[in-house]
PDB file of N, CA and C in Angstrom:
ATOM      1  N   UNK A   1       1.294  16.373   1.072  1.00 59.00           N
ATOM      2  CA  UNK A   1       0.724  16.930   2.282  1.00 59.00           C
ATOM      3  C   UNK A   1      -0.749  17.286   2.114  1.00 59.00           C
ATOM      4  N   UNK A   2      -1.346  17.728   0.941  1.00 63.00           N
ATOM      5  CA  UNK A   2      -2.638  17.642   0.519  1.00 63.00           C
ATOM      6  C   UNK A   2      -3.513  16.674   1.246  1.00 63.00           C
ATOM      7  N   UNK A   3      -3.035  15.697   1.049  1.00 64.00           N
ATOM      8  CA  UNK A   3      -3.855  14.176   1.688  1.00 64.00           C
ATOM      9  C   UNK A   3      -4.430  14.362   3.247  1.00 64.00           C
ATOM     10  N   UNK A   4      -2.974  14.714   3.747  1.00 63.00           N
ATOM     11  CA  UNK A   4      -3.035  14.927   5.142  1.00 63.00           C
ATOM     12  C   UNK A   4      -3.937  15.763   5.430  1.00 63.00           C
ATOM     13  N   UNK A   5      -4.026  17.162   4.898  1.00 66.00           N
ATOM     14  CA  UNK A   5      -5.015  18.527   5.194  1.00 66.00           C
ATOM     15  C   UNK A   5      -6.664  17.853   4.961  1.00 66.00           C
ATOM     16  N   UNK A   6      -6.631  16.902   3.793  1.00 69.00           N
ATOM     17  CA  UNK A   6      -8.105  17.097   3.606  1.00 69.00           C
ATOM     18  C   UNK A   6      -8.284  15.541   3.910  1.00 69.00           C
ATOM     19  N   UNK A   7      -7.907  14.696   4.396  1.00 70.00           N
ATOM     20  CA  UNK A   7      -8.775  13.529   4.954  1.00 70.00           C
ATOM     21  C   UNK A   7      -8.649  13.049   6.229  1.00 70.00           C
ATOM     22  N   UNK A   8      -7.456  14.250   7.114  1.00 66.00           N
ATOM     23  CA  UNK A   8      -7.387  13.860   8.617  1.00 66.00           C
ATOM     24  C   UNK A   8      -6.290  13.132   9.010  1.00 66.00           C
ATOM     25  N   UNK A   9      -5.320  12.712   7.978  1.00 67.00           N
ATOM     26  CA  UNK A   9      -4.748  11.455   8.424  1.00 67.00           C
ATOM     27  C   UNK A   9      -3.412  12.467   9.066  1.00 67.00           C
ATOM     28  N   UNK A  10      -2.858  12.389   9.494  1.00 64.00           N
ATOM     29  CA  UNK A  10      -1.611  12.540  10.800  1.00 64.00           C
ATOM     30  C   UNK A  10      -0.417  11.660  10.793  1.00 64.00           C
ATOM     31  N   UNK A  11       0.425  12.516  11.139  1.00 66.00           N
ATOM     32  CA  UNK A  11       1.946  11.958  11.235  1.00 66.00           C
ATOM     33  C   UNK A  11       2.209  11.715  12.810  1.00 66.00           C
ATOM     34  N   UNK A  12       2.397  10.809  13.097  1.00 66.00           N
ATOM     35  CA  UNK A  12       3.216  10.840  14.678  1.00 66.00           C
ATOM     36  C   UNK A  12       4.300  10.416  15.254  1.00 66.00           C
ATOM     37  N   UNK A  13       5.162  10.969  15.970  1.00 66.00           N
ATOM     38  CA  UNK A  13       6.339  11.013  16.060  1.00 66.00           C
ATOM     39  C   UNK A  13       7.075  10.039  17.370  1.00 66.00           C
ATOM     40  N   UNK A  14       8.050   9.889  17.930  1.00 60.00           N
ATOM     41  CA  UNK A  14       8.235   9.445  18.987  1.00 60.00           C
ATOM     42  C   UNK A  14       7.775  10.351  20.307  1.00 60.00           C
ATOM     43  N   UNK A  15       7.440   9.439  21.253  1.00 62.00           N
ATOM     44  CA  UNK A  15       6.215  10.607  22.176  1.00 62.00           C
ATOM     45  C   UNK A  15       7.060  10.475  23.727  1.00 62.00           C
ATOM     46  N   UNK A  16       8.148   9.971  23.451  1.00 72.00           N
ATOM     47  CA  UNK A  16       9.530   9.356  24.813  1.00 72.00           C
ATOM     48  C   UNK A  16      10.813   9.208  24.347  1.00 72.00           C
ATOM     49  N   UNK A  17      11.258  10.522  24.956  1.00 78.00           N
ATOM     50  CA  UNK A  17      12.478  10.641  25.168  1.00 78.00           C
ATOM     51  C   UNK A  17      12.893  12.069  24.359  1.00 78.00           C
ATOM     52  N   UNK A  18      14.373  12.199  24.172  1.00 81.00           N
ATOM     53  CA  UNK A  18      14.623  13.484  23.518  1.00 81.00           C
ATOM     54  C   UNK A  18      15.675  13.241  22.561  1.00 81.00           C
ATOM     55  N   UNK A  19      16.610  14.134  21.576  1.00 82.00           N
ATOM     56  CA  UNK A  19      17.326  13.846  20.989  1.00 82.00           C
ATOM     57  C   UNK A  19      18.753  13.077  21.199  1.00 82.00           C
ATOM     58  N   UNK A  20      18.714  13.238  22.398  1.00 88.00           N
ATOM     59  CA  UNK A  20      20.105  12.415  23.356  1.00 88.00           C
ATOM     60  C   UNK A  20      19.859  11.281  23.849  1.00 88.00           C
ATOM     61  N   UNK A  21      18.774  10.864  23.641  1.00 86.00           N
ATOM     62  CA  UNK A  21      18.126   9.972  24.005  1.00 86.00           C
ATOM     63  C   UNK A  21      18.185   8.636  22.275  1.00 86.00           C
ATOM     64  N   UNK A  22      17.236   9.565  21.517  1.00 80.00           N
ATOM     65  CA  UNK A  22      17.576   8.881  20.138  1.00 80.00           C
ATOM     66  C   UNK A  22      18.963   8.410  19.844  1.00 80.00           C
ATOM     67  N   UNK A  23      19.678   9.507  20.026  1.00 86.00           N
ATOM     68  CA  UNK A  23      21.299   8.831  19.537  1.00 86.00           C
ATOM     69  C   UNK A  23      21.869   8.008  20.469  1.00 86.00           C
ATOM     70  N   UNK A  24      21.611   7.692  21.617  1.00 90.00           N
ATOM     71  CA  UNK A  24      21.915   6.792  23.023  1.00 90.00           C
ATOM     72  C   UNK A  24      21.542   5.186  21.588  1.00 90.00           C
ATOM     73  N   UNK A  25      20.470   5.032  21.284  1.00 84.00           N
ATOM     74  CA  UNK A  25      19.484   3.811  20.993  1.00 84.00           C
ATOM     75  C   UNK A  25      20.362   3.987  19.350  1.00 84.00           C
ATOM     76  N   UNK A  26      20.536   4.894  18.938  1.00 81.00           N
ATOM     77  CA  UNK A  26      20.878   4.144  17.290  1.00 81.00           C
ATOM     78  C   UNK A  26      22.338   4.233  17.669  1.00 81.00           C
ATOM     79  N   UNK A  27      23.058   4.478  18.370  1.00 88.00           N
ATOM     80  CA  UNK A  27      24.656   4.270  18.514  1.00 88.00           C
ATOM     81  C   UNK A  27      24.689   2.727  19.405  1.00 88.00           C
ATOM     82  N   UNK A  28      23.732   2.365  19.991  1.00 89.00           N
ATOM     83  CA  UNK A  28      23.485   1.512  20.546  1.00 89.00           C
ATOM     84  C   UNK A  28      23.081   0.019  19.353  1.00 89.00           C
ATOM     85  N   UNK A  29      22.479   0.157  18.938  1.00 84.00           N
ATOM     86  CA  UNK A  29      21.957  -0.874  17.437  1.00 84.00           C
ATOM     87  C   UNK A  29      23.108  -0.928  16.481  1.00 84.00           C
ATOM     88  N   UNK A  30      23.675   0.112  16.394  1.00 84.00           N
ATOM     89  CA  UNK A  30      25.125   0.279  15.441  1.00 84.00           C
ATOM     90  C   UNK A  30      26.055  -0.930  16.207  1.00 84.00           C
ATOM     91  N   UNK A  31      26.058  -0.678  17.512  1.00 91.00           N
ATOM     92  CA  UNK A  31      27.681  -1.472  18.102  1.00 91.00           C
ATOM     93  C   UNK A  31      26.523  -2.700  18.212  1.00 91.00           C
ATOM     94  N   UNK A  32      25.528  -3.034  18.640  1.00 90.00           N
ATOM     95  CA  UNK A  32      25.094  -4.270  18.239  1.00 90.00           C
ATOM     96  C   UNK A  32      25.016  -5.291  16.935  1.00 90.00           C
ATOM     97  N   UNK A  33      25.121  -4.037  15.985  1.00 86.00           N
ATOM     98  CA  UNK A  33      25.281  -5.058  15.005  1.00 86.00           C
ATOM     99  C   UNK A  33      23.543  -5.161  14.444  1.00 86.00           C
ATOM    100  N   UNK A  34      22.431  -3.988  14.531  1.00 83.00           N
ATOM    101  CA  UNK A  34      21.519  -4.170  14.290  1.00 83.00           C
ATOM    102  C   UNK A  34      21.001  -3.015  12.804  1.00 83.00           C
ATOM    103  N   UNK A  35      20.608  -3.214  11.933  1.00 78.00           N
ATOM    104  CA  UNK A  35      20.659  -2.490  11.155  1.00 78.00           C
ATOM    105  C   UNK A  35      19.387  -1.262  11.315  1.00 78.00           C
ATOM    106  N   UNK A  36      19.494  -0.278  11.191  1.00 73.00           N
ATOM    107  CA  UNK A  36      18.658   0.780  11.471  1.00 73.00           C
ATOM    108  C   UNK A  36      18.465   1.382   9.906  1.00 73.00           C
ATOM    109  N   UNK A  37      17.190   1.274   9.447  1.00 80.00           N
ATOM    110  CA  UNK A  37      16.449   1.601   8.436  1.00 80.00           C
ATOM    111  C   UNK A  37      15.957   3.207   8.521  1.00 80.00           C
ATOM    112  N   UNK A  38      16.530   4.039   8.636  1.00 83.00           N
ATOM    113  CA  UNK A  38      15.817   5.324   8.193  1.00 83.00           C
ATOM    114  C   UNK A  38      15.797   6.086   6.628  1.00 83.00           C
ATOM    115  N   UNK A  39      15.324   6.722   6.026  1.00 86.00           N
ATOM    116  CA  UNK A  39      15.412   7.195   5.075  1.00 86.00           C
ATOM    117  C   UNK A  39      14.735   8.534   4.827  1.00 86.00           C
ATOM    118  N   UNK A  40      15.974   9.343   5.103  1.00 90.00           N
ATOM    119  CA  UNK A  40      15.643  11.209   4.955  1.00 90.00           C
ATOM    120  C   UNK A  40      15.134  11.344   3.368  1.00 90.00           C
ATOM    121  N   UNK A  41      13.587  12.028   3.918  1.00 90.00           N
ATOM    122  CA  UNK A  41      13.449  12.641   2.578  1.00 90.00           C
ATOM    123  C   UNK A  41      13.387  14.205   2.625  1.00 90.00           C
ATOM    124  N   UNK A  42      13.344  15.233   1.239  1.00 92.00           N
ATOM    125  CA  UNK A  42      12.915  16.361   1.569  1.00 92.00           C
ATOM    126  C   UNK A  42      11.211  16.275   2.315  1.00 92.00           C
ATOM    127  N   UNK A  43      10.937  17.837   2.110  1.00 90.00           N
ATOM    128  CA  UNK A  43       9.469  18.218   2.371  1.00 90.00           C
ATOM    129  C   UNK A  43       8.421  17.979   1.177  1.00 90.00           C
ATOM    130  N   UNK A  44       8.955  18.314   0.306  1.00 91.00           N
ATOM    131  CA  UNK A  44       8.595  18.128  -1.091  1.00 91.00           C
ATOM    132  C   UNK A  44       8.182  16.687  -1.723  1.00 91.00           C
ATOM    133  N   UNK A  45       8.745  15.614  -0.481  1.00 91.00           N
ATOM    134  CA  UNK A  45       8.628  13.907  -1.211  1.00 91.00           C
ATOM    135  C   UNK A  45       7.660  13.567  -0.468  1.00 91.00           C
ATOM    136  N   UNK A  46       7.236  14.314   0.603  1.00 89.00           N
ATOM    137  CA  UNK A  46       6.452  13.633   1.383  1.00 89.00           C
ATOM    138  C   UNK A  46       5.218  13.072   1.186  1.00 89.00           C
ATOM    139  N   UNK A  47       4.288  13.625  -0.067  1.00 91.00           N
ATOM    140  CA  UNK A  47       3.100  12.934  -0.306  1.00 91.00           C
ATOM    141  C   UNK A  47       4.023  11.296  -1.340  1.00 91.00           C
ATOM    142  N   UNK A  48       4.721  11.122  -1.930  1.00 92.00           N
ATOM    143  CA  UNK A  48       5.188   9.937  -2.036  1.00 92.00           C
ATOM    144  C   UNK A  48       5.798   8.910  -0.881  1.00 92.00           C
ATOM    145  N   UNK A  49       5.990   9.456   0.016  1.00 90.00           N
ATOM    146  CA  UNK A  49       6.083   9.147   0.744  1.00 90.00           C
ATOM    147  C   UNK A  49       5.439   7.944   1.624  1.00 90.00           C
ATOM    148  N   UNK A  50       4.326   8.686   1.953  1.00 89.00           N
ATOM    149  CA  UNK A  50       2.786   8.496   2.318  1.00 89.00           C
ATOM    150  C   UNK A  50       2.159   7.739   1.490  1.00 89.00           C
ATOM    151  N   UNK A  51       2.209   7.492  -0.130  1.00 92.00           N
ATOM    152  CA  UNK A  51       1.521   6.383  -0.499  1.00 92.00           C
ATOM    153  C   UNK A  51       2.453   5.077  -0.882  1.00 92.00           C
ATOM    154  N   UNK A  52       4.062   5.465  -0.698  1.00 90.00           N
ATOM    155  CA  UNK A  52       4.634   4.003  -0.722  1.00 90.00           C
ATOM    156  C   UNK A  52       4.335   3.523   1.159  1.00 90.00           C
ATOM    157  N   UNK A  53       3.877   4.241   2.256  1.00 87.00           N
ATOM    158  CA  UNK A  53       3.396   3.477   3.544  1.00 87.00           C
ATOM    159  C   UNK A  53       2.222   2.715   3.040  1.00 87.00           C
ATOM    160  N   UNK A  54       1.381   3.667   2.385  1.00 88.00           N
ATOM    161  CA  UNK A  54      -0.098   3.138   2.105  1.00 88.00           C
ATOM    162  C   UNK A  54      -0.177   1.614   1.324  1.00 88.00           C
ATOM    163  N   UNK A  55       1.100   1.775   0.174  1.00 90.00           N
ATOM    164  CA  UNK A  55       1.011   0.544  -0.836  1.00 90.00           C
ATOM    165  C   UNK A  55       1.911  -0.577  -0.233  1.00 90.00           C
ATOM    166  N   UNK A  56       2.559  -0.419   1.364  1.00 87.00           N
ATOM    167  CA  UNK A  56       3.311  -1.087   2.018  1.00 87.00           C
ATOM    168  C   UNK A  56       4.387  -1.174   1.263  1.00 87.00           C
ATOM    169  N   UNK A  57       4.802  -0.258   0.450  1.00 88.00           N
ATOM    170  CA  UNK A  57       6.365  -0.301   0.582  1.00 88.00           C
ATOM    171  C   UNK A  57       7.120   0.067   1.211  1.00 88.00           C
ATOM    172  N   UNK A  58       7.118   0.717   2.121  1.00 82.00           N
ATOM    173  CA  UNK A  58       7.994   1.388   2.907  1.00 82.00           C
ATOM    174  C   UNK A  58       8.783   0.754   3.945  1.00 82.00           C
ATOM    175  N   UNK A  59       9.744   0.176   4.111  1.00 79.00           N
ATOM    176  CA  UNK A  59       9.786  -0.631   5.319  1.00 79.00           C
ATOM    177  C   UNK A  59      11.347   0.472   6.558  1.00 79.00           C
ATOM    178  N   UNK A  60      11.161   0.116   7.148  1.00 78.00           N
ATOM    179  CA  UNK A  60      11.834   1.140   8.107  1.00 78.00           C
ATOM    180  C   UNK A  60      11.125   2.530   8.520  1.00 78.00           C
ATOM    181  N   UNK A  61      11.790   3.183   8.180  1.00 83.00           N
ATOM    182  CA  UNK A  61      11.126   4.992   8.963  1.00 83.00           C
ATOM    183  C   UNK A  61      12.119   5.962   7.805  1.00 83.00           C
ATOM    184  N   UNK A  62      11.042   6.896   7.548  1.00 86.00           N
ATOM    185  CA  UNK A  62      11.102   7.611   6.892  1.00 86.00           C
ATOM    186  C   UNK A  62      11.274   8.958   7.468  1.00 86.00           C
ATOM    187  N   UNK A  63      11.861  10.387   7.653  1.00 86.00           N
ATOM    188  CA  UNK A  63      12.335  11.141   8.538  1.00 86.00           C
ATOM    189  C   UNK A  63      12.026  12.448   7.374  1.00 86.00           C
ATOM    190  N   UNK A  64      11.581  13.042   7.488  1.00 86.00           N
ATOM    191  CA  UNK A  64      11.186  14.465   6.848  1.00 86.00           C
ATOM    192  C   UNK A  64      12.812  15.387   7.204  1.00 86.00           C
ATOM    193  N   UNK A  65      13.699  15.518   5.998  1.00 88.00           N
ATOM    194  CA  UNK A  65      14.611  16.263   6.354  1.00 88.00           C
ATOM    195  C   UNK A  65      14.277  17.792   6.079  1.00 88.00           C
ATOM    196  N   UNK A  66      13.692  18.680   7.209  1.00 84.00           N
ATOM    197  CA  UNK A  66      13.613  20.122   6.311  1.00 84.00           C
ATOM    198  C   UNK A  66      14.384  20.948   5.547  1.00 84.00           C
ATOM    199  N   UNK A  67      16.143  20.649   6.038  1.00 83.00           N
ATOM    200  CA  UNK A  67      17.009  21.236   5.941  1.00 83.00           C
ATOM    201  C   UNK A  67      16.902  20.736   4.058  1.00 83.00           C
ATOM    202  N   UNK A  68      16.875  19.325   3.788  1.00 64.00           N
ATOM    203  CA  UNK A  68      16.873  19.093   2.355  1.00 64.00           C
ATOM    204  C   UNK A  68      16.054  20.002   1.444  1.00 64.00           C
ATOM    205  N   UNK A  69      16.216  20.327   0.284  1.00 58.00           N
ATOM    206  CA  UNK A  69      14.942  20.342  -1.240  1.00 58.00           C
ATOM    207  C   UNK A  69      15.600  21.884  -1.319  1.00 58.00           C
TER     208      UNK A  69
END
């Protein structure tokens, strides 16, 4: 999170719809037969996080679990 504070860079989130809304679309991809890539991390992983996006490893979405660490 360091990174974030001192060079500006920002997280952004979905900017449409609400949580009933999210589970409408991944219960939806499930019975399609579409695979949905998320991967909960703690708070604590998040600057690794951020440089496997940077080094393009990351593929899917990555979800900040607070409840985890």
């Amino acid at each position: 999170l360091r990174r974030l504070t001192f060079t500006g860079e920002n997280i952004t989130g979905n900017a449409v719809g609400g949580r009933q809304d999210l589970a409408d679309v991944m219960a939806l991809a499930e019975s399609s037969g579409l695979a949905v890539d998320v991967r909960p991390v703690a708070l604590e992983d998040a600057d690794a996080v951020l440089d496997d996006i940077a080094a393009g490893k990351s593929l899917g979405r990555s979800a900040i679990d607070l409840r985890a660490g």
